Coordinates of C-alpha atoms in Angstrom, one line a residue:
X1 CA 34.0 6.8 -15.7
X2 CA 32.1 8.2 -18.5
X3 CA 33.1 9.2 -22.0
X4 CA 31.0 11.2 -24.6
X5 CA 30.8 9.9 -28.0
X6 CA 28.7 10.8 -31.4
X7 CA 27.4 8.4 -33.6
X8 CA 27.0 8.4 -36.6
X9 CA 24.3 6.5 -39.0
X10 CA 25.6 2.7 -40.4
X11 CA 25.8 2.1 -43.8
X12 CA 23.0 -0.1 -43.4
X13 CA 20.6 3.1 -42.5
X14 CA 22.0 4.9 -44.9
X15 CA 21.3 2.7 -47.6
X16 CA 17.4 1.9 -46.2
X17 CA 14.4 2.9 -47.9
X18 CA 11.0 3.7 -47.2
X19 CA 7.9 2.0 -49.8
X20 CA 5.4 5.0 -50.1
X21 CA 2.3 3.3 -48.1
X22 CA -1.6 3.5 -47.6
X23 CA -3.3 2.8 -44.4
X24 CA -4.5 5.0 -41.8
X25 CA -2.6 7.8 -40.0
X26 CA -0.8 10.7 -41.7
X27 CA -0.4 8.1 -44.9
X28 CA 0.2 11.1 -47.3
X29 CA 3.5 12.0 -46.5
X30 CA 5.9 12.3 -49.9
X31 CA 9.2 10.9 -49.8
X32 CA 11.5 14.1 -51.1
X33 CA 14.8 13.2 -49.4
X34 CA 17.0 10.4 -49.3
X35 CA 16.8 8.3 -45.8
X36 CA 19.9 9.2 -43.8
X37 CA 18.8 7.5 -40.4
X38 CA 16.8 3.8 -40.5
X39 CA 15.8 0.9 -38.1
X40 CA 13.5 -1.8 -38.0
X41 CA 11.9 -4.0 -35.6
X42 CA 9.3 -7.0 -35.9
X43 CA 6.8 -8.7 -33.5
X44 CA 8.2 -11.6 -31.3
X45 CA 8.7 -15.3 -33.6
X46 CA 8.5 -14.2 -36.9
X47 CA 8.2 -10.9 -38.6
X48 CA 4.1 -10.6 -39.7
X49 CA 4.1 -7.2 -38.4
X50 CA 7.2 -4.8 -38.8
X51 CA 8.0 -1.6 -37.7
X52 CA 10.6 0.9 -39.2
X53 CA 11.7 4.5 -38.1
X54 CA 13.4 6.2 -40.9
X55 CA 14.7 10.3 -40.9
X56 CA 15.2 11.5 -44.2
X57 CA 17.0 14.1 -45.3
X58 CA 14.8 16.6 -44.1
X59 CA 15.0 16.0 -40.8
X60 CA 11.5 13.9 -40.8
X61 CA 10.9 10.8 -38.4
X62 CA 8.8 8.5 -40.4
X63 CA 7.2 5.4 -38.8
X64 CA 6.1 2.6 -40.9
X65 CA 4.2 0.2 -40.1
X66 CA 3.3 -3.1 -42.3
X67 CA 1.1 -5.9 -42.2
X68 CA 2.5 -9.0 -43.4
X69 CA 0.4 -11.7 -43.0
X70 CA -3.0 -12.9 -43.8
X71 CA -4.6 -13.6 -40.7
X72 CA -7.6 -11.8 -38.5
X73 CA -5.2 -9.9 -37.0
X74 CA -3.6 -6.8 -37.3
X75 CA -0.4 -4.7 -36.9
X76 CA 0.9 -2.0 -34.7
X77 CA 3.7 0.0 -33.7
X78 CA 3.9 1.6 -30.1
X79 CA 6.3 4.8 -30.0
X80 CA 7.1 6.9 -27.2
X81 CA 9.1 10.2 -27.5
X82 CA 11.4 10.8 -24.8
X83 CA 10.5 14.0 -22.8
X84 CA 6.8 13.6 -23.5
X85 CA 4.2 12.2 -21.1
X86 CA 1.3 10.1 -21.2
X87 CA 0.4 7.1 -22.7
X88 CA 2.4 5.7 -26.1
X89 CA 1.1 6.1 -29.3
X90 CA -0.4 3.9 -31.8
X91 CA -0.3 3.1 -35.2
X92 CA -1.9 0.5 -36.9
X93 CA -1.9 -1.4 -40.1
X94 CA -4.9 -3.6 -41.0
X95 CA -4.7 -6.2 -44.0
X96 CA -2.4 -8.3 -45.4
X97 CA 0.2 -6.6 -47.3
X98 CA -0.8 -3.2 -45.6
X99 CA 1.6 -0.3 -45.0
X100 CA 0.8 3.0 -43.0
X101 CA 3.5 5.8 -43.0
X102 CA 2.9 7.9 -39.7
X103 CA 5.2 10.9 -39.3
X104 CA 5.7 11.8 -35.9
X105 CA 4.7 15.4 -35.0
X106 CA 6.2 17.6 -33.7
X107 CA 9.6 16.3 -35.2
X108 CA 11.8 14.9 -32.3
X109 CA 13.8 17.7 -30.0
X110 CA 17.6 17.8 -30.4
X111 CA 19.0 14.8 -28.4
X112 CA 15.7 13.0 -27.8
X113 CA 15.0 9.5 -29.1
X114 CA 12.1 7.3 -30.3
X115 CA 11.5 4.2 -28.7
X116 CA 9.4 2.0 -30.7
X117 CA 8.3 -1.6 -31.4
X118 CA 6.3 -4.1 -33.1
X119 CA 3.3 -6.0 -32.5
X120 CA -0.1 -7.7 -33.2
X121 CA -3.5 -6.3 -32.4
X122 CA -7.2 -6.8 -32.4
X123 CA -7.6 -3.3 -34.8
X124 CA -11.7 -3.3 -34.2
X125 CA -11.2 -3.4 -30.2
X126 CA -8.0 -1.5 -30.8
X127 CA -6.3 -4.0 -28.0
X128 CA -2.3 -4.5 -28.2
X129 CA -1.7 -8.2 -27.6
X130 CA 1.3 -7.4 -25.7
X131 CA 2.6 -10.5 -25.3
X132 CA 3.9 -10.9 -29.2
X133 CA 5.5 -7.7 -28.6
X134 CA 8.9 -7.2 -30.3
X135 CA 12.0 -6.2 -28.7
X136 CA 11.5 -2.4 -27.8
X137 CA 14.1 -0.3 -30.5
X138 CA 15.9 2.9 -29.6
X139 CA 17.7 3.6 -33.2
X140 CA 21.1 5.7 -32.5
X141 CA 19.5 7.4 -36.4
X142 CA 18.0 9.4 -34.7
X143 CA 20.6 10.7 -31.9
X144 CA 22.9 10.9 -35.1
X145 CA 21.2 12.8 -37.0
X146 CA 20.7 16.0 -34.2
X147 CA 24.5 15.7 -33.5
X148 CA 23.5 14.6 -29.8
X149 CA 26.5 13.7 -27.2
X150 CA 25.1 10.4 -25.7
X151 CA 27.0 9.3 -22.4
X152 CA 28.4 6.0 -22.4
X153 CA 29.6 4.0 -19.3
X154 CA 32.6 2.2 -19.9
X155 CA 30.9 -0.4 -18.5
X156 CA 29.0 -1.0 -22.0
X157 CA 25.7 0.0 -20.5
X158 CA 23.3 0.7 -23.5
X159 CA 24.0 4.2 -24.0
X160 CA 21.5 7.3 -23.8
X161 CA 21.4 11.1 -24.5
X162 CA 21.9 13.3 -21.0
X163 CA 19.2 15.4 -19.4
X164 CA 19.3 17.9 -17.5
X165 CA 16.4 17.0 -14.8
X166 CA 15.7 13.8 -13.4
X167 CA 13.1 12.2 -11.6
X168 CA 13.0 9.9 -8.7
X169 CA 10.6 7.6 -7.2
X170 CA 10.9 6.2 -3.5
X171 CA 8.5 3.3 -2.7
X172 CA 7.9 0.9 0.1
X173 CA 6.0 -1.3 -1.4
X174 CA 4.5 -3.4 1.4
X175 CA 5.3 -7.0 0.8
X176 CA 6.2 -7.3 4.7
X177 CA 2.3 -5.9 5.2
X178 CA 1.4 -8.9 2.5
X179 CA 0.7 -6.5 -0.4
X180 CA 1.7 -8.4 -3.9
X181 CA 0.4 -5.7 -7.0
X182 CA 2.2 -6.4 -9.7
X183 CA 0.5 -4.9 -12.1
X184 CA -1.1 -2.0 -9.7
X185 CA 2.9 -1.3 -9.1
X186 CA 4.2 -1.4 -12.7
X187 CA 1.1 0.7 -13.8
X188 CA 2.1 3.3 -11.2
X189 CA 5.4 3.7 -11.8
X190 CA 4.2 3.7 -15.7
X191 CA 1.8 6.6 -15.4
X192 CA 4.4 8.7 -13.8
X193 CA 7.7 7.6 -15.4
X194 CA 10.4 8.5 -13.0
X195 CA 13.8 8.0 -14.4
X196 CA 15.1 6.0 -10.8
X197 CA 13.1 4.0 -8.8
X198 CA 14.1 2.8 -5.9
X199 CA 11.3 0.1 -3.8
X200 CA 11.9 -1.1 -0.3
X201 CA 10.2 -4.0 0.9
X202 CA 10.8 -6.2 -2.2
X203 CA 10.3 -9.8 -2.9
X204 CA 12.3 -10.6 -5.9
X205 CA 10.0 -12.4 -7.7
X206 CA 7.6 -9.6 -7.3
X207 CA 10.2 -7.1 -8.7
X208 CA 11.1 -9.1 -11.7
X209 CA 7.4 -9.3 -12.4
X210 CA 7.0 -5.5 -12.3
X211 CA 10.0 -4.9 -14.6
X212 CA 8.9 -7.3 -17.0
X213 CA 5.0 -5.3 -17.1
X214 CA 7.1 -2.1 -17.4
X215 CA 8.9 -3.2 -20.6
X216 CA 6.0 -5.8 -22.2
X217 CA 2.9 -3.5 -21.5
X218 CA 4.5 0.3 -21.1
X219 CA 7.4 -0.1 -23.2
X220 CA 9.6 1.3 -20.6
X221 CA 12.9 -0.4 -20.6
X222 CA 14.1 -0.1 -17.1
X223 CA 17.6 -1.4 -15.6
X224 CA 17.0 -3.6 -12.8
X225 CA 19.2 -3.8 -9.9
X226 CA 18.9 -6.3 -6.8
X227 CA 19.7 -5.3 -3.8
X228 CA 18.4 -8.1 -1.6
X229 CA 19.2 -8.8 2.3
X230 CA 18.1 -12.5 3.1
X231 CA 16.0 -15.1 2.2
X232 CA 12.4 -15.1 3.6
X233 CA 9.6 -17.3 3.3
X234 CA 5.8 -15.1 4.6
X235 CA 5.6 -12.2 2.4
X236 CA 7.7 -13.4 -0.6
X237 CA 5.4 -17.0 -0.3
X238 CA 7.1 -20.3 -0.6
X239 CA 9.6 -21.3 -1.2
X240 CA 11.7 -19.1 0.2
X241 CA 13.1 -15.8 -1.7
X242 CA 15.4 -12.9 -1.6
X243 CA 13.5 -10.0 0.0
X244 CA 14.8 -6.4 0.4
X245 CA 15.7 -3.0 -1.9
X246 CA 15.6 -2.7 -5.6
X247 CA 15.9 -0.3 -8.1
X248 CA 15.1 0.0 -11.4
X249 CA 16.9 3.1 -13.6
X250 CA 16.0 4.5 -17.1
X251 CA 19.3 6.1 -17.4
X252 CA 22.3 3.6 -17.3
X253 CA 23.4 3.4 -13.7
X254 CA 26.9 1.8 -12.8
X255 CA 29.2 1.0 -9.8
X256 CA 26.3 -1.0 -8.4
X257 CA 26.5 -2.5 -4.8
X258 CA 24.7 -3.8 -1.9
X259 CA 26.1 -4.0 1.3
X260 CA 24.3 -5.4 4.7
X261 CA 24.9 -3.0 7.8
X262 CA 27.2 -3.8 10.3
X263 CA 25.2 -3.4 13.2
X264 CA 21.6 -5.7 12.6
X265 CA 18.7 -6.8 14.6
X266 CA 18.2 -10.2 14.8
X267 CA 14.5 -10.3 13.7
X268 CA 15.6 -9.0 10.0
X269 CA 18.5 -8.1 7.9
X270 CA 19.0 -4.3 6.7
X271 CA 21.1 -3.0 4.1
X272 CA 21.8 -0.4 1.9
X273 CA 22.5 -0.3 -2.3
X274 CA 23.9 2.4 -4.4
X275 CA 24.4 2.9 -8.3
X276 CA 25.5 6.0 -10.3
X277 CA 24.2 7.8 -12.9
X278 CA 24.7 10.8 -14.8
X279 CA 22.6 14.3 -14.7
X280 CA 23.7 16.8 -17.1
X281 CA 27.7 15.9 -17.0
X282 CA 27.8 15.2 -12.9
X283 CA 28.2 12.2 -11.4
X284 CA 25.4 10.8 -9.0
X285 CA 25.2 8.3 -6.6
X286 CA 21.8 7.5 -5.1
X287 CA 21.3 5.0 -3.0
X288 CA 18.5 3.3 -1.6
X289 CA 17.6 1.6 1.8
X290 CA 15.1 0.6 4.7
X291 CA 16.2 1.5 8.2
X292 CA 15.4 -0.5 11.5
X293 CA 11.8 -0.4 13.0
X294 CA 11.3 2.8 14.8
X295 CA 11.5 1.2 18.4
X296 CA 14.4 -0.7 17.6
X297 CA 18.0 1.0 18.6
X298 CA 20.3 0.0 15.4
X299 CA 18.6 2.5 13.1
X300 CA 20.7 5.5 14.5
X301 CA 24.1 3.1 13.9
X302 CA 22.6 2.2 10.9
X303 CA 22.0 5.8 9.3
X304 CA 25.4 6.8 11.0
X305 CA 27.0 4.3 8.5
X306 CA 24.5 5.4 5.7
X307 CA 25.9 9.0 6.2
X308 CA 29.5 8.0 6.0
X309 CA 28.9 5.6 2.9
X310 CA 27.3 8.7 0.7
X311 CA 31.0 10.6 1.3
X312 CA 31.8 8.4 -1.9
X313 CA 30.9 11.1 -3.8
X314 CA 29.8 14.5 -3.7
X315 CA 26.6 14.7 -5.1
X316 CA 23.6 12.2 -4.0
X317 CA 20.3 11.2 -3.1
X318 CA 19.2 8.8 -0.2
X319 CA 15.6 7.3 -1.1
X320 CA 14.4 4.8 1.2
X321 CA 11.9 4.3 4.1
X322 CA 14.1 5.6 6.8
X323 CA 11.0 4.7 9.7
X324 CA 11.3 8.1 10.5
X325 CA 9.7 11.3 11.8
X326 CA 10.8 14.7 10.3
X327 CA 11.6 15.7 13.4
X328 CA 13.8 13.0 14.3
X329 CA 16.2 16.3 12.4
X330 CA 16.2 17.9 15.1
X331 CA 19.5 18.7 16.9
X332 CA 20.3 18.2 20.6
X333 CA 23.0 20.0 21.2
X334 CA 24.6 18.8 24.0
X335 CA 24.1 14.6 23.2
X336 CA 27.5 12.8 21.9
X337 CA 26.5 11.8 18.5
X338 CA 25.9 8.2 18.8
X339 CA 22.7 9.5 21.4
X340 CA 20.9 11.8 18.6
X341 CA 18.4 10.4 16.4
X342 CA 18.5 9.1 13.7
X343 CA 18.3 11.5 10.8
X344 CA 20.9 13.9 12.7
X345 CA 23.5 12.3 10.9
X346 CA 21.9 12.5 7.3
X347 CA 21.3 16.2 8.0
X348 CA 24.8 16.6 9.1
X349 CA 26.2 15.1 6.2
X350 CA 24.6 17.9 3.8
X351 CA 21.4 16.3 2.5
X352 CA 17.7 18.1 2.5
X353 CA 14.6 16.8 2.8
X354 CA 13.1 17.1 -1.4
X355 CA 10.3 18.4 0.7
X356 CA 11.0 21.9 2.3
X357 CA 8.5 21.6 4.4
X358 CA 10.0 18.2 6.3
X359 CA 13.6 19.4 7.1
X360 CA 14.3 18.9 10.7
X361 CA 10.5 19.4 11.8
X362 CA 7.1 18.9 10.9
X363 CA 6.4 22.8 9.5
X364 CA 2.9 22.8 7.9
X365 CA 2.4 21.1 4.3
X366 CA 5.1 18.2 5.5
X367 CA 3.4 15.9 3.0
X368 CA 2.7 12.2 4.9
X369 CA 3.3 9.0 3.6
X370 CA 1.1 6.6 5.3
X371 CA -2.6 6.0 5.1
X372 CA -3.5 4.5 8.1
X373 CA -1.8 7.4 10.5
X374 CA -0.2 11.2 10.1
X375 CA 3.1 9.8 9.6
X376 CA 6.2 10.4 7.1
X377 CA 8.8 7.4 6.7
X378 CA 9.8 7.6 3.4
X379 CA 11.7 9.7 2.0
X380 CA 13.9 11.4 -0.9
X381 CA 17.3 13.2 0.6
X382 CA 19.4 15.4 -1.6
X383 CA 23.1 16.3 -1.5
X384 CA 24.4 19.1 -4.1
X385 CA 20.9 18.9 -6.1
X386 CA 18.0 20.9 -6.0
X387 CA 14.2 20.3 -6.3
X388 CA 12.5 21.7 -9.6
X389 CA 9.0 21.4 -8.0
X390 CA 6.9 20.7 -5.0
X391 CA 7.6 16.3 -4.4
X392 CA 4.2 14.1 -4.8
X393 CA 3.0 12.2 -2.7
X394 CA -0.2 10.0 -4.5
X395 CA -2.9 8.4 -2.7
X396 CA -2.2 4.2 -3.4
X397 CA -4.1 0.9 -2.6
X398 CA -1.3 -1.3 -3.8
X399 CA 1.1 -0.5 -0.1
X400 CA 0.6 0.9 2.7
X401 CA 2.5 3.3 1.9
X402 CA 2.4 6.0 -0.8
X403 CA 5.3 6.7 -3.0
X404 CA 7.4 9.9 -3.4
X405 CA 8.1 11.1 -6.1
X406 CA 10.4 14.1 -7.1
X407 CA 12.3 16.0 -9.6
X408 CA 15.8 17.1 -9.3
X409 CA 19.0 18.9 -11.1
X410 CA 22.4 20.1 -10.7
X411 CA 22.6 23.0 -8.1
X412 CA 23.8 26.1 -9.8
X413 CA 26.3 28.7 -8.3
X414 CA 27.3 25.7 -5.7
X415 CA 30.8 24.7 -7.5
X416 CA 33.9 26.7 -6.4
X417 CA 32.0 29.3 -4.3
X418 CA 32.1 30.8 -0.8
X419 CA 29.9 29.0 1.6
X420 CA 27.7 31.2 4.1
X421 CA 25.7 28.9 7.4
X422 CA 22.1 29.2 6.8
X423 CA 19.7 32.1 6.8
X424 CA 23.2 34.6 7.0
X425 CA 26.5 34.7 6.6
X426 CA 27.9 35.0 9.9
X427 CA 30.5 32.8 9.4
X428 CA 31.9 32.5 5.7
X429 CA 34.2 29.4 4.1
X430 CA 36.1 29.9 1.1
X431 CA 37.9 27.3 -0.3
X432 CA 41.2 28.8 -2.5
X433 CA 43.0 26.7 -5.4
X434 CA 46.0 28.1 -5.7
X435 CA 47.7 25.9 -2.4
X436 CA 44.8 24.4 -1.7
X437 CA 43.2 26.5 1.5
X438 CA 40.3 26.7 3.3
X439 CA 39.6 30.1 4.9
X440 CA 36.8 30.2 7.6
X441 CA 36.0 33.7 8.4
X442 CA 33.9 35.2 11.5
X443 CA 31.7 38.2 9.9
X444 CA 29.9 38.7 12.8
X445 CA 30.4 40.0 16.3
X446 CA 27.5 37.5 18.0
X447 CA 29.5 35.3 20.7
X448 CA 29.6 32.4 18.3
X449 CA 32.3 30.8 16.6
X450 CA 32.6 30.4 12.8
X451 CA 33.0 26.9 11.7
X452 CA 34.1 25.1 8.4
X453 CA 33.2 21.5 7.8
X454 CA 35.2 19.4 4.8
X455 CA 35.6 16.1 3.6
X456 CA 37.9 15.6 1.2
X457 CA 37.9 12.5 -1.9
X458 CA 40.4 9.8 -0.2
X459 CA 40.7 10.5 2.8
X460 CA 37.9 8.6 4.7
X461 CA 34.6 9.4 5.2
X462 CA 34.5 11.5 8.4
X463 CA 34.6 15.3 8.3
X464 CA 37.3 17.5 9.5
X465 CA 36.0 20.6 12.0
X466 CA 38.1 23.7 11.7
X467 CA 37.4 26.4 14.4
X468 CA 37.9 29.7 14.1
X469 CA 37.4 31.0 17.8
X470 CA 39.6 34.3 17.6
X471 CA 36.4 36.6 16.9
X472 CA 35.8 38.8 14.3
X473 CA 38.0 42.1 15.4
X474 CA 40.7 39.4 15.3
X475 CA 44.1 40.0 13.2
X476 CA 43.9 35.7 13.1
X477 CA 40.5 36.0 11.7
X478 CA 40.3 34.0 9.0
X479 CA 41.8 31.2 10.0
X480 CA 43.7 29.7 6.6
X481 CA 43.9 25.8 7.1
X482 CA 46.5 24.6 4.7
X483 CA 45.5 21.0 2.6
X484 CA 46.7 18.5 1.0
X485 CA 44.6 18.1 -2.1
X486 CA 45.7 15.3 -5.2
X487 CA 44.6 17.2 -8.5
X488 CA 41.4 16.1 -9.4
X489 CA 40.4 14.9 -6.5
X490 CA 37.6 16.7 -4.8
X491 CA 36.8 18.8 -1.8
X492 CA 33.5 19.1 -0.4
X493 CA 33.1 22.2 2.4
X494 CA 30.0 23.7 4.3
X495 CA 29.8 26.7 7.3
X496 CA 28.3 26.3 10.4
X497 CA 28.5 28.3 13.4
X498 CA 29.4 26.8 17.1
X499 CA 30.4 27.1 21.0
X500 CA 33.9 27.6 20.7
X501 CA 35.1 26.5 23.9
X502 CA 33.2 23.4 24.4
X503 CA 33.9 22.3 20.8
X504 CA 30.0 22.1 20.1
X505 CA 29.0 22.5 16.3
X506 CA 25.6 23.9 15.7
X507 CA 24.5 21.8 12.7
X508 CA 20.9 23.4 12.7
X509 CA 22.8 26.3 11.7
X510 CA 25.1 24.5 8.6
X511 CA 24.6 26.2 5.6
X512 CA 24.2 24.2 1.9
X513 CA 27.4 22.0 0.9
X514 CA 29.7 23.3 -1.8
X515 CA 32.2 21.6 -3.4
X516 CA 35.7 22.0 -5.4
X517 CA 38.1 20.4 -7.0
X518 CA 41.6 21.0 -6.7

């Protein structure tokens, strides 16, 4: 569960100062105003170069940065701004007793932070020596100071303003095809700075080693999250070591899991994890996984029980290499479910393809994954989100296969609202509070059936059908199915249309999931 506080500045921050400084930079700026927001940092084992972020009372950020140490070497404080891209900025002070003021322009947004921290440098080469790198600072000064509500798990995850976009990585990283990049990996992930990663094929010592380059050479402070399923010696070397998913988060994810699939092939383990972050105020559970070889039979069981695990919670993402084909979508209308492919049931349960042009068939611009063939495997599926922008798909030589990468946010207008099936509205779901009811309605006389879908918080993870059969001249129609809601708990409804008599939903024709609660 999550809580939003405000902060407010210490006593310690309001009481710090600021020494008027000389160096390079934007040196000249006058101190007019008292400091209302301060916090220091200084390179690792001793404090010969320091770093301090101060806001004073006119709403500046000021970073200082001192030398304080005769040696050949010089100081320098890294800074990012969050919401900006590119590389971090620098700012350096050479000479013993040197101080350079830098004041960061433009002055923060509302809500954003400064990372920063401290560290020695070759100033003629201009060359960070990141390994005496002090412990990256995000001062809560800052969030303070623009009033920002910062969501904090009660967990005690380091807290951290809300956005309302995020962006998601999905990356197989190849270390069953023998690829080990560490520092090819981390530098990807760096230059485009998603705010979840999740990586499939992962040997953990590989994964530590790229979250250790994200935080010592980008200054990108990611969570790290294990979700391993065995023990392996080949592509994780020897000794043996856990190999499987990770993910590595920006925001503070909780509720963290991993769980090994019930049905597995005996040549290697499979598994799914999941966390939970927050978007804007809603809840999020993505999770993460790498599905059976493509000739092997327990991927469809396997993304059966994938399906049922996201009913958790209404509004997710699946990133993974699902060893998949788009059209493995497709609907066959007349198989039992445990014949279709494997994807059916991902579709079924209300997720997209982040890439329109992927859902349920290869339509042109499906953007491919894998160098060495025409092929898509990996994927980012959305539930009660939508895309911002076209998904990337870079070119890579550190895998085999490229990662995708996305942005998502909240959907609007899909809270508390009628659901139509897709492309029309031929049959029309409407989920009422007062009583808790769900109205299907037939608008149209076309020989089909209207059909409502739910699942409702607590009461398993299967979906309930609800037929309305009666036509649309009929005095039944809607049909008014009566439910049994908790308050607070949620409901989460789509419309489809069907074959009434043999009791056959047409999924292909399942409109977007909407969701209420009661």
């Amino acid at each position: 569960m999550l809580k939003v506080v405000t902060r407010a500045p210490s006593v310690v921050a309001m009481v710090a100062a600021v020494v008027a400084t000389m160096g390079v930079g934007n040196s000249a700026v006058a101190e007019t105003n008292p400091v209302i927001a301060a916090a220091k940092v200084c390179n690792i084992g001793s404090c010969s170069a320091e770093a301090t972020l101060t806001v004073d009372g006119a709403g500046r950020e000021i970073l200082t940065v001192s030398d304080n140490h005769a040696d050949d070497s010089s100081a320098v404080a890294v800074y990012w701004v969050e919401g900006r891209t590119g590389p971090p900025t620098y700012v350096w002070a050479h000479g013993n007793g040197t101080k350079t003021r830098h004041q960061i322009e433009p002055d923060v947004p509302a809500g954003k932070y400064v990372k920063f921290r401290a560290c020695i440098g070759e100033y003629g080469a201009r060359q960070v020596l990141w390994d005496t790198c002090g412990e990256t600072q995000q001062p809560a000064g800052v969030a303070a100071r623009h009033d920002a509500p910062v969501l904090t798990p009660e967990s005690g995850t380091t807290a951290q303003a809300a956005a309302d976009k995020v962006k998601v990585m999905s990356w197989n990283l190849g270390a069953g095809a023998n690829f080990q990049e560490i520092d090819g990996w981390a530098d990807t992930i760096a230059a485009h700075r998603p705010d979840v990663v999740g990586v499939q094929e992962a040997c953990k010592t590989d994964i530590d080693g790229v979250e250790k380059r994200l935080r010592d050479k980008h200054g990108l402070d990611y969570q790290l999250e294990y979700g391993m399923v065995e023990s392996k010696p080949g592509p994780c070397g020897f000794p043996t070591t856990d190999f499987g998913q990770a993910m590595l988060s920006l925001r503070p994810m909780t509720d963290v899991k991993m769980v090994r699939y019930q049905v597995q092939n005996p040549d290697e383990k499979r598994g799914y994890m999941y966390g939970t972050i927050n978007v804007d105020g809603g809840l999020v559970r993505v999770f993460n996984t790498h599905l059976e070889e493509p000739s092997k039979p327990e991927k469809t069981a396997q993304a059966k029980e994938l399906a049922e695990a996201t009913m958790s919670m209404p509004r997710a993402l699946v990133l993974g290499d699902l060893n998949a084909q788009p059209e493995d979508g497709r609907e066959t209308t007349y198989l039992p479910p445990d014949q279709q492919t494997h994807l059916v049931p991902l579709f079924n349960a209300g997720f997209r393809d982040i890439d329109r042009n992927c859902n349920r068939n290869r339509n042109p611009g499906c953007l491919q994954t894998r160098d060495n063939s025409p092929s898509k495997y990996d994927y980012i599926f959305m539930r009660l989100l939508t895309e911002t922008a076209r998904p990337a798909v870079p070119d890579t030589t550190f895998s085999d296969h490229r990662p995708v990468i996305g942005t998502v946010e909240l959907s609007p207008g899909w809270e508390d609202a009628a659901a139509c099936n897709y492309n029309s509205c031929v049959a029309k779901v409407t989920f009422k509070h007062d009583g808790e009811h769900l109205l299907v309605e037939d608008t149209n006389a076309n020989g089909l059936s209207a059909v409502g879908v739910y699942w409702v918080q607590g009461k398993g993870r299967q979906h309930t059908v609800v037929w309305n059969s009666h036509g649309h001249d009929s005095p039944k129609n809607p049909v008014d199915e009566n439910l049994t809601i908790a308050e607070g708990q949620w409901i989460m409804y789509r419309s489809c249309s069907g074959h009434g008599g043999a009791k056959i939903v047409f999924w292909d024709t399942c409109g977007n999931v909407h969701f209420a609660f009661a």
